[in-house]
Short mmCIF file of C-alpha atoms in Angstrom, two decimals:
data_model
loop_
_atom_site.label_atom_id
_atom_site.label_comp_id
_atom_site.label_asym_id
_atom_site.label_seq_id
_atom_site.Cartn_x
_atom_site.Cartn_y
_atom_site.Cartn_z
CA MET A 59 -40.61 -94.55 -31.64
CA ARG A 60 -36.87 -94.79 -32.25
CA PRO A 61 -34.57 -94.16 -29.27
CA ALA A 62 -32.58 -90.95 -29.04
CA LEU A 63 -28.90 -91.27 -29.92
CA HIS A 64 -26.32 -89.45 -27.86
CA ALA A 65 -23.03 -88.53 -29.47
CA LEU A 66 -20.07 -89.97 -27.55
CA PRO A 67 -16.33 -90.09 -28.36
CA LEU A 68 -15.47 -92.96 -30.69
CA VAL A 69 -19.00 -94.36 -30.59
CA ILE A 70 -19.85 -96.16 -33.81
CA LEU A 71 -23.42 -95.62 -34.97
CA LEU A 72 -24.79 -97.48 -37.94
CA GLY A 73 -27.93 -97.76 -39.95
CA CYS A 74 -26.96 -100.35 -42.52
CA SER A 75 -28.80 -103.47 -43.64
CA SER A 76 -27.13 -106.63 -44.94
CA THR A 77 -23.94 -104.64 -45.24
CA SER A 78 -20.52 -106.11 -45.74
CA THR A 79 -17.16 -104.52 -46.42
CA ASP A 80 -13.62 -105.59 -47.05
CA ALA A 81 -11.25 -104.54 -44.28
CA SER A 82 -7.56 -103.77 -44.22
CA ASN A 83 -5.23 -104.57 -41.33
CA ASP A 84 -5.41 -101.82 -38.76
CA GLY A 85 -7.63 -101.92 -35.98
CA GLY A 86 -12.11 -97.97 -32.30
CA GLY A 87 -15.27 -98.66 -30.28
CA GLY A 88 -18.97 -99.19 -30.61
CA GLY A 89 -22.32 -98.45 -29.09
CA GLY A 90 -25.57 -100.39 -28.93
CA GLY A 91 -29.24 -100.09 -29.76
CA GLY A 92 -31.76 -98.14 -27.71
CA GLY A 93 -34.02 -99.08 -24.83
CA GLY A 94 -37.75 -99.36 -24.31
CA ASP A 95 -40.51 -98.74 -21.85
CA GLY A 96 -42.89 -101.08 -20.13
CA ASP A 97 -45.49 -101.02 -22.89
CA GLY A 98 -42.97 -102.09 -25.52
CA SER A 99 -42.29 -98.68 -27.09
CA PRO A 100 -38.58 -97.84 -27.03
CA THR A 101 -37.85 -94.60 -25.19
CA ALA A 102 -34.63 -95.00 -23.23
CA PRO A 103 -31.58 -93.08 -24.50
CA PHE A 104 -28.85 -94.94 -26.27
CA VAL A 105 -26.01 -95.89 -23.92
CA PRO A 106 -23.15 -97.98 -25.36
CA SER A 107 -21.71 -100.94 -23.53
CA GLY A 108 -18.39 -99.16 -23.66
CA THR A 109 -16.07 -97.37 -26.03
CA GLY A 110 -13.21 -94.99 -25.86
CA ALA A 111 -9.54 -94.50 -26.48
CA THR A 112 -7.44 -97.50 -25.59
CA PRO A 113 -5.06 -96.65 -22.72
CA SER A 114 -1.83 -98.55 -22.24
CA SER A 115 -0.78 -100.08 -18.96
CA GLY A 116 2.07 -97.58 -18.81
CA ASN A 117 -0.26 -94.67 -19.25
CA GLY A 118 -2.21 -94.72 -16.03
CA SER A 119 -4.33 -97.85 -16.41
CA PRO A 120 -3.95 -100.77 -13.98
CA PRO A 121 -1.22 -103.31 -14.79
CA PRO A 122 -2.30 -106.51 -16.56
CA ALA A 123 -3.54 -109.21 -14.20
CA PRO A 124 -2.35 -112.82 -14.32
CA ALA A 125 -4.19 -115.04 -16.76
CA PRO A 126 -7.27 -116.68 -15.21
CA PRO A 127 -7.19 -120.44 -14.55
CA PRO A 128 -8.88 -122.66 -17.18
CA GLU A 129 -12.05 -123.07 -15.14
CA ALA A 130 -12.43 -119.27 -14.93
CA LYS A 131 -12.20 -118.42 -18.62
CA ILE A 132 -13.92 -118.97 -21.95
CA THR A 133 -11.09 -119.11 -24.47
CA GLU A 134 -13.15 -118.18 -27.53
CA VAL A 135 -13.78 -114.65 -26.18
CA VAL A 136 -11.73 -112.02 -28.04
CA HIS A 137 -10.94 -108.31 -28.09
CA VAL A 138 -12.13 -106.49 -31.23
CA VAL A 139 -9.89 -103.44 -31.74
CA ILE A 140 -11.34 -100.96 -34.22
CA ASP A 141 -9.07 -98.55 -36.09
CA GLY A 142 -6.56 -99.05 -33.27
CA ARG A 143 -8.51 -96.78 -30.91
CA GLY A 144 -11.65 -98.37 -29.52
CA LEU A 145 -12.87 -101.68 -28.25
CA CYS A 146 -15.67 -104.16 -28.58
CA THR A 147 -15.74 -107.82 -27.59
CA GLY A 148 -16.38 -110.80 -29.83
CA THR A 149 -16.62 -114.58 -29.80
CA LEU A 150 -14.93 -117.08 -32.10
CA ILE A 151 -17.42 -119.56 -33.53
CA SER A 152 -14.86 -121.05 -35.94
CA LYS A 153 -11.20 -120.50 -36.74
CA THR A 154 -12.09 -117.75 -39.23
CA MET A 155 -15.35 -116.23 -37.91
CA VAL A 156 -16.05 -113.93 -34.96
CA VAL A 157 -19.55 -112.84 -33.93
CA THR A 158 -20.08 -109.44 -32.30
CA ALA A 159 -22.54 -106.55 -32.27
CA ALA A 160 -23.35 -104.97 -35.63
CA HIS A 161 -22.81 -101.50 -34.20
CA CYS A 162 -19.14 -102.40 -33.79
CA LEU A 163 -18.79 -103.07 -37.53
CA ASP A 164 -20.05 -99.94 -39.29
CA PRO A 165 -17.87 -99.41 -42.39
CA LYS A 166 -19.01 -95.78 -42.51
CA ASN A 167 -17.16 -95.07 -39.29
CA ALA A 168 -14.28 -97.54 -39.23
CA ARG A 169 -11.88 -99.04 -41.71
CA SER A 170 -10.14 -101.87 -39.91
CA TRP A 171 -10.68 -104.46 -37.18
CA ASP A 172 -8.02 -106.41 -35.30
CA VAL A 173 -8.98 -109.48 -33.28
CA ILE A 174 -6.93 -110.58 -30.28
CA ALA A 175 -7.58 -113.87 -28.46
CA PRO A 176 -5.91 -113.20 -25.08
CA LEU A 177 -7.25 -116.34 -23.41
CA SER A 178 -5.89 -118.75 -26.00
CA ASP A 179 -2.55 -120.42 -25.35
CA GLY A 180 -0.80 -118.41 -28.04
CA LYS A 181 -2.68 -115.13 -27.48
CA THR A 182 -3.22 -115.20 -31.22
CA LYS A 183 -3.92 -112.05 -33.21
CA SER A 184 -5.61 -111.72 -36.60
CA HIS A 185 -7.35 -109.02 -38.59
CA ALA A 186 -10.57 -108.76 -40.55
CA SER A 187 -10.66 -109.44 -44.24
CA ARG A 188 -14.37 -108.63 -44.23
CA VAL A 189 -17.13 -107.57 -41.84
CA ILE A 190 -20.81 -108.32 -42.40
CA MET A 191 -23.83 -106.95 -40.56
CA TYR A 192 -27.12 -108.79 -40.17
CA ASP A 193 -30.04 -107.54 -42.25
CA GLY A 194 -31.71 -104.73 -40.30
CA ASP A 195 -31.04 -101.41 -38.66
CA TYR A 196 -29.60 -101.93 -35.18
CA GLU A 197 -31.17 -98.65 -34.01
CA ASP A 198 -34.53 -100.41 -34.31
CA VAL A 199 -34.71 -102.42 -31.09
CA ALA A 200 -37.08 -104.87 -32.76
CA LYS A 201 -34.20 -106.06 -34.98
CA PRO A 202 -30.97 -107.90 -34.11
CA ASP A 203 -27.77 -105.97 -33.42
CA PHE A 204 -25.53 -108.70 -34.76
CA GLY A 205 -22.70 -109.17 -37.23
CA VAL A 206 -19.64 -111.24 -38.06
CA ILE A 207 -15.97 -110.68 -38.76
CA ILE A 208 -14.25 -112.91 -41.32
CA LEU A 209 -10.61 -113.31 -40.33
CA ALA A 210 -7.70 -113.05 -42.73
CA GLU A 211 -5.67 -115.51 -40.68
CA PRO A 212 -7.27 -118.36 -38.70
CA ILE A 213 -7.13 -118.53 -34.92
CA ALA A 214 -6.80 -122.11 -33.72
CA LEU A 215 -8.54 -123.13 -30.50
CA ALA A 216 -9.42 -126.44 -28.93
CA ALA A 217 -13.11 -125.48 -28.94
CA TYR A 218 -15.28 -122.76 -30.43
CA ALA A 219 -18.60 -121.29 -29.34
CA GLU A 220 -21.77 -123.01 -30.53
CA LEU A 221 -24.67 -120.80 -31.63
CA THR A 222 -27.59 -121.94 -29.46
CA ASP A 223 -31.25 -120.92 -29.63
CA VAL A 224 -32.89 -120.60 -26.19
CA SER A 225 -36.00 -118.80 -27.43
CA GLY A 226 -38.28 -121.53 -26.10
CA MET A 227 -36.47 -121.60 -22.78
CA VAL A 228 -37.06 -117.90 -22.01
CA LYS A 229 -40.63 -117.49 -23.25
CA ASP A 230 -43.54 -116.83 -20.86
CA ASP A 231 -41.26 -115.21 -18.24
CA LYS A 232 -39.06 -118.30 -17.95
CA THR A 233 -35.35 -117.82 -17.30
CA VAL A 234 -32.03 -119.53 -17.93
CA VAL A 235 -28.70 -119.00 -16.17
CA ALA A 236 -25.69 -117.74 -18.12
CA ALA A 237 -22.06 -116.65 -17.85
CA ILE A 238 -20.03 -113.93 -19.59
CA MET A 239 -16.44 -112.73 -19.81
CA VAL A 240 -16.15 -108.95 -19.25
CA ARG A 241 -13.34 -106.41 -19.03
CA LYS A 242 -12.22 -104.98 -15.70
CA TYR A 243 -11.49 -101.64 -17.41
CA ILE A 244 -11.34 -100.23 -20.95
CA ALA A 245 -7.97 -101.16 -22.44
CA VAL A 246 -6.77 -103.65 -25.01
CA ASP A 247 -4.59 -105.28 -22.34
CA ALA A 248 -7.37 -105.31 -19.75
CA PRO A 249 -7.95 -108.78 -18.31
CA PHE A 250 -11.25 -110.52 -18.85
CA THR A 251 -13.06 -111.75 -15.77
CA LEU A 252 -15.76 -114.42 -15.63
CA LEU A 253 -19.20 -113.48 -14.33
CA GLU A 254 -21.48 -116.43 -13.61
CA GLY A 255 -24.99 -116.95 -12.33
CA LEU A 256 -26.60 -114.31 -14.57
CA GLU A 257 -30.35 -114.91 -14.65
CA THR A 258 -31.46 -114.32 -18.23
CA SER A 259 -34.96 -113.63 -19.53
CA SER A 260 -36.74 -112.42 -22.66
CA ALA A 261 -36.59 -108.71 -23.53
CA GLU A 262 -39.65 -108.78 -25.77
CA LYS A 263 -41.65 -106.91 -23.11
CA TYR A 264 -39.30 -103.95 -23.70
CA GLY A 265 -39.79 -104.05 -27.49
CA TYR A 266 -36.67 -106.11 -28.25
CA GLU A 267 -38.18 -108.85 -30.41
CA HIS A 268 -34.81 -110.58 -30.74
CA GLY A 269 -33.64 -109.71 -27.23
CA ILE A 270 -32.76 -111.16 -23.86
CA VAL A 271 -31.67 -109.33 -20.70
CA THR A 272 -29.57 -109.89 -17.58
CA LYS A 273 -28.90 -107.67 -14.59
CA ILE A 274 -26.55 -104.82 -15.48
CA PHE A 275 -22.86 -105.77 -15.36
CA SER A 276 -20.84 -103.81 -17.93
CA GLU A 277 -17.95 -101.61 -16.85
CA GLY A 278 -17.25 -100.55 -20.45
CA GLY A 279 -16.01 -102.04 -23.70
CA ASP A 280 -18.33 -105.04 -23.51
CA SER A 281 -20.43 -104.37 -26.63
CA GLY A 282 -20.54 -107.60 -28.63
CA ALA A 283 -19.61 -109.82 -25.67
CA GLY A 284 -20.99 -113.35 -25.79
CA LEU A 285 -23.46 -114.70 -23.24
CA PHE A 286 -22.97 -118.44 -22.57
CA LEU A 287 -25.53 -120.89 -21.28
CA THR A 288 -24.93 -122.52 -17.90
CA ALA A 289 -26.05 -126.16 -17.65
CA ASN A 290 -26.03 -128.25 -14.47
CA GLY A 291 -24.18 -125.44 -12.71
CA LYS A 292 -21.33 -125.31 -15.23
CA LYS A 293 -20.61 -122.86 -18.03
CA THR A 294 -20.76 -124.26 -21.54
CA HIS A 295 -19.62 -123.23 -25.01
CA LYS A 296 -23.25 -122.63 -26.00
CA LEU A 297 -23.51 -118.98 -27.13
CA ILE A 298 -27.04 -117.65 -26.51
CA GLY A 299 -26.65 -113.88 -26.83
CA VAL A 300 -24.46 -110.98 -27.98
CA ALA A 301 -24.22 -107.85 -25.81
CA ARG A 302 -26.09 -104.85 -27.20
CA GLN A 303 -26.11 -102.13 -24.53
CA PRO A 304 -26.95 -101.48 -20.89
CA GLU A 305 -30.09 -99.71 -19.75
CA PRO A 306 -29.19 -98.24 -16.35
CA ASP A 307 -32.69 -96.98 -15.58
CA ARG A 308 -33.95 -100.57 -15.52
CA GLY A 309 -30.73 -102.04 -14.20
CA VAL A 310 -30.39 -104.44 -17.13
CA ASP A 311 -27.98 -105.26 -19.93
CA HIS A 312 -29.56 -106.01 -23.30
CA PHE A 313 -28.40 -108.78 -25.65
CA THR A 314 -29.35 -109.86 -29.13
CA ARG A 315 -30.73 -113.37 -28.65
CA ILE A 316 -29.29 -116.12 -30.80
CA ASP A 317 -32.37 -117.53 -32.51
CA ALA A 318 -33.22 -119.53 -35.62
CA ASP A 319 -33.09 -116.43 -37.87
CA VAL A 320 -29.59 -115.51 -36.69
CA ILE A 321 -28.32 -119.10 -36.91
CA ASN A 322 -29.68 -119.58 -40.43
CA TRP A 323 -28.14 -116.27 -41.52
CA VAL A 324 -24.70 -117.24 -40.20
CA HIS A 325 -24.90 -120.66 -41.87
CA SER A 326 -25.81 -118.97 -45.16
CA LEU A 327 -22.53 -117.04 -45.11
CA GLY A 328 -20.31 -120.10 -45.27
CA SER A 329 -16.82 -120.12 -43.80
CA ASN A 330 -15.53 -117.17 -45.81
CA GLY A 331 -18.61 -114.93 -45.74
CA ASN A 332 -19.65 -115.34 -49.36
CA GLY A 333 -21.87 -118.39 -49.05
CA THR A 334 -19.19 -121.00 -49.74
#
């Protein structure tokens, strides 16, 4: 059974498969896929990881915080600003490609995507020349909620995220530990903060065949945020999941797991999204 969808301001809902679109420079929010019950049939209502109008720091939102020290940030984490009004989060995996949730990229509901890298030295900004969603309907929790943004201008970093498959590490109720950068509030100038020590397990028992879960953490605007593997007590650049949506009733946040299917699909796109 498909989860119920609740209409929310600036929530982007999509039902597209293998969809790509060209995008102009302009830059509004997204929601995630539905939940499930203990026997694997999805029943929980759709609740996005966070969307909404983007307040400015002079308009009632808290003032920007100082930049975090190097050990407390993951520089490849970016803001995805959609039609200038709403927010998702993304992760740079190369100088011209950002991965995020597919529900943040629906061309039926948005026309433009700006990408801001606030943790890079230059706080570089670019915009999408194209967005591409993974084959499958994100409303079906058995399928990935995953897509990419191809940037018109490259964003140079010292290191980019590495797509990493931990499917074998989380099977049979095994867990890994991960870290994530999340917003403190919903605004384009909101600081990211590092959350570490997130125990991560498979979400297949909830019907998410390409899913992993952590304890609930999102305060809003974290759809598409990257989950990074922790090794030997230290965060790495190994990207293992992309935030889908929280499920408050279970106290968990759902992620699309980076697996062989997702990695092969990204590699098939090439650097510019057309296979070259």
